[in-house]
XYZ file of C-alpha atoms in Angstrom:
370
model
C -15.830 10.441 -14.745
C -13.870 13.059 -16.685
C -15.311 15.770 -14.458
C -13.591 14.093 -11.503
C -10.173 13.930 -13.184
C -8.960 17.543 -12.694
C -10.287 17.491 -9.135
C -8.465 14.221 -8.445
C -5.257 15.582 -9.992
C -5.427 18.764 -7.928
C -6.065 16.734 -4.791
C -2.990 14.608 -5.501
C -0.790 17.657 -6.183
C -1.935 19.490 -3.075
C -1.436 16.353 -0.993
C 2.116 16.043 -2.349
C 2.758 19.672 -1.411
C 1.758 19.029 2.194
C 3.911 15.878 2.304
C 6.923 17.845 1.029
C 6.405 20.282 3.913
C 6.294 17.331 6.344
C 2.607 17.963 7.067
C 1.036 14.679 5.906
C -1.743 14.793 8.511
C -4.164 17.010 6.573
C -3.599 14.985 3.394
C -4.205 11.670 5.183
C -7.378 12.880 6.922
C -8.715 14.358 3.691
C -7.968 11.401 1.396
C -8.689 8.516 3.780
C -11.640 9.923 5.734
C -13.225 13.097 4.374
C -13.225 12.084 0.711
C -14.736 8.595 1.274
C -17.386 10.031 3.620
C -18.357 12.628 1.014
C -18.499 9.900 -1.633
C -20.757 7.730 0.535
C -23.072 10.700 1.089
C -23.175 11.215 -2.678
C -23.938 7.514 -3.208
C -26.820 7.667 -0.716
C -28.268 10.653 -2.568
C -27.851 8.824 -5.889
C -29.601 5.760 -4.459
C -32.406 7.891 -3.006
C -33.172 9.520 -6.363
C -32.533 6.390 -8.481
C -29.689 7.958 -10.479
C -28.194 4.573 -11.368
C -24.615 4.230 -12.630
C -24.448 7.945 -13.451
C -25.076 8.680 -9.777
C -22.000 6.647 -8.836
C -19.810 8.856 -11.035
C -21.420 12.026 -9.689
C -20.684 10.786 -6.153
C -17.051 10.150 -7.100
C -16.726 13.686 -8.499
C -18.369 15.101 -5.375
C -15.891 13.303 -3.107
C -12.917 14.686 -5.032
C -14.467 18.173 -5.105
C -14.771 18.198 -1.309
C -11.198 16.993 -0.749
C -9.847 19.444 -3.331
C -11.738 22.360 -1.732
C -10.490 21.528 1.779
C -6.856 21.159 0.697
C -7.033 24.331 -1.421
C -8.441 26.347 1.476
C -5.771 24.986 3.813
C -2.813 25.606 1.496
C -3.866 29.181 0.700
C -4.326 29.778 4.419
C -0.804 28.548 5.155
C 1.046 30.058 2.194
C 0.610 33.354 0.306
C -0.053 33.179 -3.425
C 3.371 33.563 -5.114
C 4.150 35.870 -8.000
C 5.385 34.203 -11.179
C 8.874 35.529 -11.835
C 10.996 34.480 -14.811
C 12.986 32.024 -12.704
C 9.884 30.604 -11.116
C 8.439 29.892 -14.580
C 11.697 28.183 -15.523
C 11.537 25.998 -12.400
C 7.907 25.119 -13.124
C 8.716 24.017 -16.687
C 11.576 21.865 -15.444
C 9.358 20.330 -12.759
C 6.524 19.600 -15.185
C 8.932 18.000 -17.636
C 10.198 15.677 -14.910
C 6.720 14.978 -13.573
C 5.578 13.665 -16.976
C 7.741 10.593 -16.420
C 6.401 10.201 -12.894
C 2.834 10.497 -14.213
C 3.522 7.733 -16.740
C 4.950 5.542 -13.948
C 1.856 6.187 -11.842
C -0.403 5.335 -14.789
C 1.415 2.071 -15.474
C 1.406 1.108 -11.783
C -2.313 1.866 -11.499
C -2.899 -0.326 -14.553
C -0.920 -3.138 -12.929
C -2.961 -2.852 -9.736
C -6.296 -3.229 -11.535
C -5.731 -5.478 -14.521
C -6.243 -8.776 -12.640
C -9.976 -8.228 -12.025
C -10.463 -6.811 -15.537
C -8.828 -9.829 -17.184
C -10.598 -12.281 -14.883
C -13.933 -10.641 -15.696
C -13.301 -11.137 -19.409
C -12.878 -14.907 -19.117
C -14.601 -16.225 -15.984
C -18.162 -16.212 -14.579
C -19.400 -13.364 -12.394
C -19.471 -15.468 -9.193
C -15.767 -16.248 -9.428
C -14.947 -12.624 -10.207
C -16.995 -11.486 -7.202
C -15.212 -13.898 -4.858
C -11.834 -12.775 -6.202
C -12.756 -9.090 -5.822
C -13.972 -9.626 -2.241
C -10.745 -11.407 -1.296
C -8.715 -8.702 -3.015
C -10.533 -5.994 -1.063
C -9.769 -7.742 2.238
C -6.133 -8.348 1.255
C -5.611 -4.615 0.792
C -5.446 -4.166 4.575
C -1.941 -5.655 4.332
C -0.873 -2.300 2.896
C -2.002 -0.202 5.883
C 1.243 -0.048 7.886
C 3.675 0.143 4.911
C 1.654 2.996 3.414
C 1.617 4.826 6.733
C 5.375 4.379 7.189
C 6.190 5.511 3.629
C 4.122 8.728 3.595
C 7.207 10.970 3.434
C 9.674 8.482 1.924
C 9.782 10.168 -1.490
C 10.626 13.559 0.000
C 13.234 12.074 2.345
C 14.930 10.074 -0.425
C 15.099 13.130 -2.708
C 16.589 15.301 0.046
C 19.202 12.757 1.155
C 20.222 12.090 -2.445
C 20.524 15.819 -3.156
C 22.731 16.251 -0.067
C 24.857 13.209 -0.949
C 24.027 11.466 2.359
C 24.035 7.938 0.976
C 24.785 6.248 4.298
C 21.675 7.876 5.762
C 19.747 6.784 2.661
C 20.796 3.176 3.211
C 19.749 3.358 6.853
C 16.416 4.976 5.915
C 15.536 2.067 3.636
C 16.783 -0.621 5.981
C 14.782 0.758 8.899
C 11.670 1.248 6.761
C 11.676 -2.239 5.211
C 12.314 -3.873 8.582
C 9.449 -1.967 10.223
C 7.113 -2.504 7.261
C 7.767 -6.252 7.205
C 7.375 -6.681 10.959
C 4.091 -4.749 11.029
C 2.511 -6.201 7.875
C 3.616 -9.849 8.134
C 1.015 -10.853 10.781
C -1.760 -9.365 8.621
C -0.338 -11.050 5.510
C -0.327 -14.482 7.144
C -3.783 -13.940 8.644
C -5.285 -13.150 5.228
C -3.301 -15.865 3.433
C -4.305 -18.644 5.845
C -7.667 -17.598 7.287
C -8.952 -15.981 4.085
C -11.089 -19.019 3.351
C -12.997 -18.328 6.585
C -14.422 -15.137 5.097
C -17.542 -17.061 4.079
C -18.527 -16.765 7.761
C -18.844 -13.009 7.142
C -19.851 -12.759 3.475
C -22.182 -15.756 3.567
C -22.024 -19.365 2.442
C -22.786 -18.473 -1.171
C -19.120 -17.439 -1.334
C -16.530 -20.160 -1.785
C -13.083 -18.662 -1.204
C -10.051 -20.418 -2.634
C -7.043 -21.068 -0.412
C -4.618 -20.591 -3.288
C -6.209 -17.270 -4.267
C -6.056 -16.067 -0.652
C -2.361 -16.927 -0.331
C -1.306 -15.544 -3.722
C -3.247 -12.296 -3.347
C -1.803 -11.783 0.133
C 1.708 -12.453 -1.162
C 1.267 -9.991 -4.016
C -0.031 -7.231 -1.748
C 2.781 -7.853 0.754
C 5.441 -7.556 -1.950
C 3.815 -4.463 -3.415
C 3.206 -2.693 -0.109
C 6.591 -3.293 1.507
C 8.936 -2.947 -1.467
C 7.165 -0.431 -3.727
C 8.921 2.533 -1.978
C 12.187 1.180 -3.412
C 10.998 2.952 -6.544
C 11.674 6.301 -4.848
C 15.398 5.512 -4.932
C 15.026 5.583 -8.720
C 12.279 8.096 -9.468
C 13.492 10.646 -6.884
C 17.190 10.456 -7.813
C 17.161 11.040 -11.563
C 16.623 7.390 -12.489
C 12.933 7.887 -13.284
C 13.263 6.408 -16.766
C 14.623 3.193 -15.264
C 11.678 3.097 -12.852
C 9.220 3.531 -15.737
C 10.971 0.797 -17.745
C 10.783 -1.623 -14.798
C 7.083 -0.927 -14.227
C 6.186 -1.065 -17.920
C 8.076 -4.315 -18.471
C 6.530 -5.923 -15.385
C 3.022 -4.756 -16.284
C 3.366 -6.054 -19.829
C 4.529 -9.431 -18.537
C 1.657 -9.633 -16.042
C -0.879 -8.721 -18.739
C 0.399 -11.481 -21.045
C 0.465 -14.059 -18.238
C -3.007 -13.220 -16.924
C -4.556 -13.447 -20.396
C -2.856 -16.825 -20.893
C -3.855 -18.407 -17.560
C -7.257 -16.823 -16.826
C -9.342 -19.049 -19.170
C -7.965 -22.316 -17.758
C -6.896 -21.557 -14.185
C -9.245 -18.717 -13.209
C -8.590 -16.676 -10.106
C -5.680 -18.804 -8.874
C -3.833 -18.390 -12.161
C -4.448 -14.646 -12.306
C -3.368 -14.166 -8.685
C -0.209 -16.204 -9.339
C 0.619 -14.075 -12.387
C 0.158 -10.854 -10.425
C 2.232 -12.123 -7.483
C 4.994 -13.187 -9.882
C 4.870 -9.749 -11.492
C 5.298 -8.007 -8.142
C 8.178 -10.330 -7.227
C 9.990 -9.627 -10.516
C 9.363 -5.866 -10.413
C 10.550 -5.463 -6.847
C 13.491 -7.835 -7.294
C 14.642 -5.724 -10.248
C 14.165 -2.560 -8.214
C 16.154 -4.072 -5.332
C 19.031 -4.967 -7.670
C 19.109 -1.474 -9.173
C 18.944 0.195 -5.762
C 21.583 -2.169 -4.353
C 23.958 -1.295 -7.215
C 23.337 2.408 -6.554
C 23.838 2.213 -2.776
C 26.495 -0.501 -2.828
C 24.538 -2.661 -0.396
C 21.156 -4.396 -0.166
C 18.509 -1.897 1.053
C 17.171 -4.318 3.679
C 18.325 -6.615 6.458
C 17.802 -10.295 5.705
C 16.633 -11.145 9.241
C 13.366 -9.228 8.719
C 12.572 -11.413 5.687
C 11.920 -14.333 8.057
C 9.019 -12.517 9.745
C 6.365 -13.408 7.121
C 7.572 -17.033 7.078
C 7.269 -17.363 10.861
C 3.823 -15.751 10.885
C 2.688 -18.016 8.052
C 3.813 -21.193 9.825
C 2.118 -20.066 13.049
C -1.160 -19.282 11.243
C -1.203 -22.622 9.377
C -0.569 -24.636 12.535
C -3.199 -22.723 14.499
C -5.841 -22.985 11.755
C -5.339 -26.730 11.328
C -5.519 -27.280 15.083
C -8.708 -25.239 15.452
C -10.429 -26.859 12.476
C -9.531 -30.323 13.768
C -10.701 -29.695 17.352
C -13.394 -26.979 17.318
C -14.416 -26.630 13.686
C -14.841 -23.424 11.683
C -17.178 -20.871 13.262
C -17.277 -17.205 14.236
C -16.562 -18.074 17.864
C -13.577 -20.267 17.059
C -12.422 -17.572 14.634
C -12.371 -14.964 17.388
C -10.478 -17.358 19.638
C -8.028 -18.086 16.834
C -7.433 -14.367 16.316
C -6.567 -13.901 19.983
C -4.286 -16.954 20.043
C -2.636 -15.862 16.797
C -1.920 -12.354 18.137
C -0.430 -13.855 21.304
C 1.722 -16.255 19.264
C 2.996 -13.442 17.040
C 3.910 -11.417 20.125
C 5.928 -14.313 21.566
C 7.752 -14.931 18.258
C 8.546 -11.260 17.732
C 9.700 -10.779 21.333
C 12.065 -13.728 21.153
C 13.311 -13.393 17.564
C 12.881 -9.967 15.982
C 12.535 -7.135 18.497
C 15.680 -5.336 19.637
C 16.168 -4.276 23.262
C 15.039 -0.612 22.861
C 11.801 -1.860 21.290
C 11.243 -4.301 24.153
C 11.881 -1.527 26.665
C 9.383 0.707 24.867
C 6.699 -1.995 24.987
C 7.341 -2.590 28.709
C 7.112 1.145 29.424
C 3.832 1.504 27.540
C 2.394 -1.576 29.240
C 3.260 -0.119 32.640
C 1.640 3.199 31.717
C -1.476 1.402 30.484
C -1.683 -0.524 33.768
C -1.042 2.582 35.856
C 2.292 1.291 37.172
C 5.390 3.358 37.815
C 9.096 2.572 37.712
């Protein structure tokens, strides 16, 4: 595990370098595709030779080694190796001093993201922990679009703050949060409402809780959409405030999860985590709003998850009452749900340029002109 650490750190630093140059493509392909594929290959080798748990850690190190090697080769191909002048050393020291606070924030946030399963495993039986972990893994797909949209947010926030372009900074956040909410809300509601249907895929030995599905989905939605608000603190000289917010929220979540896990199990732990994300991001929003002089989001977009949730609940209840729960009715529900979301978005949330863009793409897909 420790062998993988310097490789993982180098991969993260090199990926950040490419993002700062507005070249996130190589970092995304390496981290989301190449590294997992290399890790799976390592796991297959470990399974073939019966290496056990040690083989899992070797596979993890191998995945990071491959991603680190690819990014290193690419960055030295694109940029010549610089000479270390006196001023360059000074800049490096200043950067490393600042990055220590960012590293602590990342450590605390990583702890927050993983403590729910650790605490649940300390107090509840393995079956319940497995069901919670499976639901948590599925709920992570809620983060896909917000993470894609926020790939260069940190760099953009730092640049706009440095140039004093606060109006552009406000617009950057408002556009991002609106897009992130509109794209992730249908997935959030789908997981929150239809999460209990996952036993059709995982098998009937799993018994998924409706409350756990909803609370996990809510927590991931809050984290995915509003976490980039932290850039308005960490990238503008307010990094100590960002660390204080994360540390305070993580400490609160740890205390709450330890208190509720023995009696309330997965539902209690998921509720504590969701509450933690709500408090952390509400505090961030207040701090950012005071800095920018206005809320960093438009309130109309906040209704998107509510509308999607109501649609999903009504559709699920109707299908269960008429057709029953099955893979076939699930596929039909997915199609009907997507159609319903489209109608709601078209009539309530999309602006005219977005409607025109959809019409143009539909015409191109159908081979129509004009």
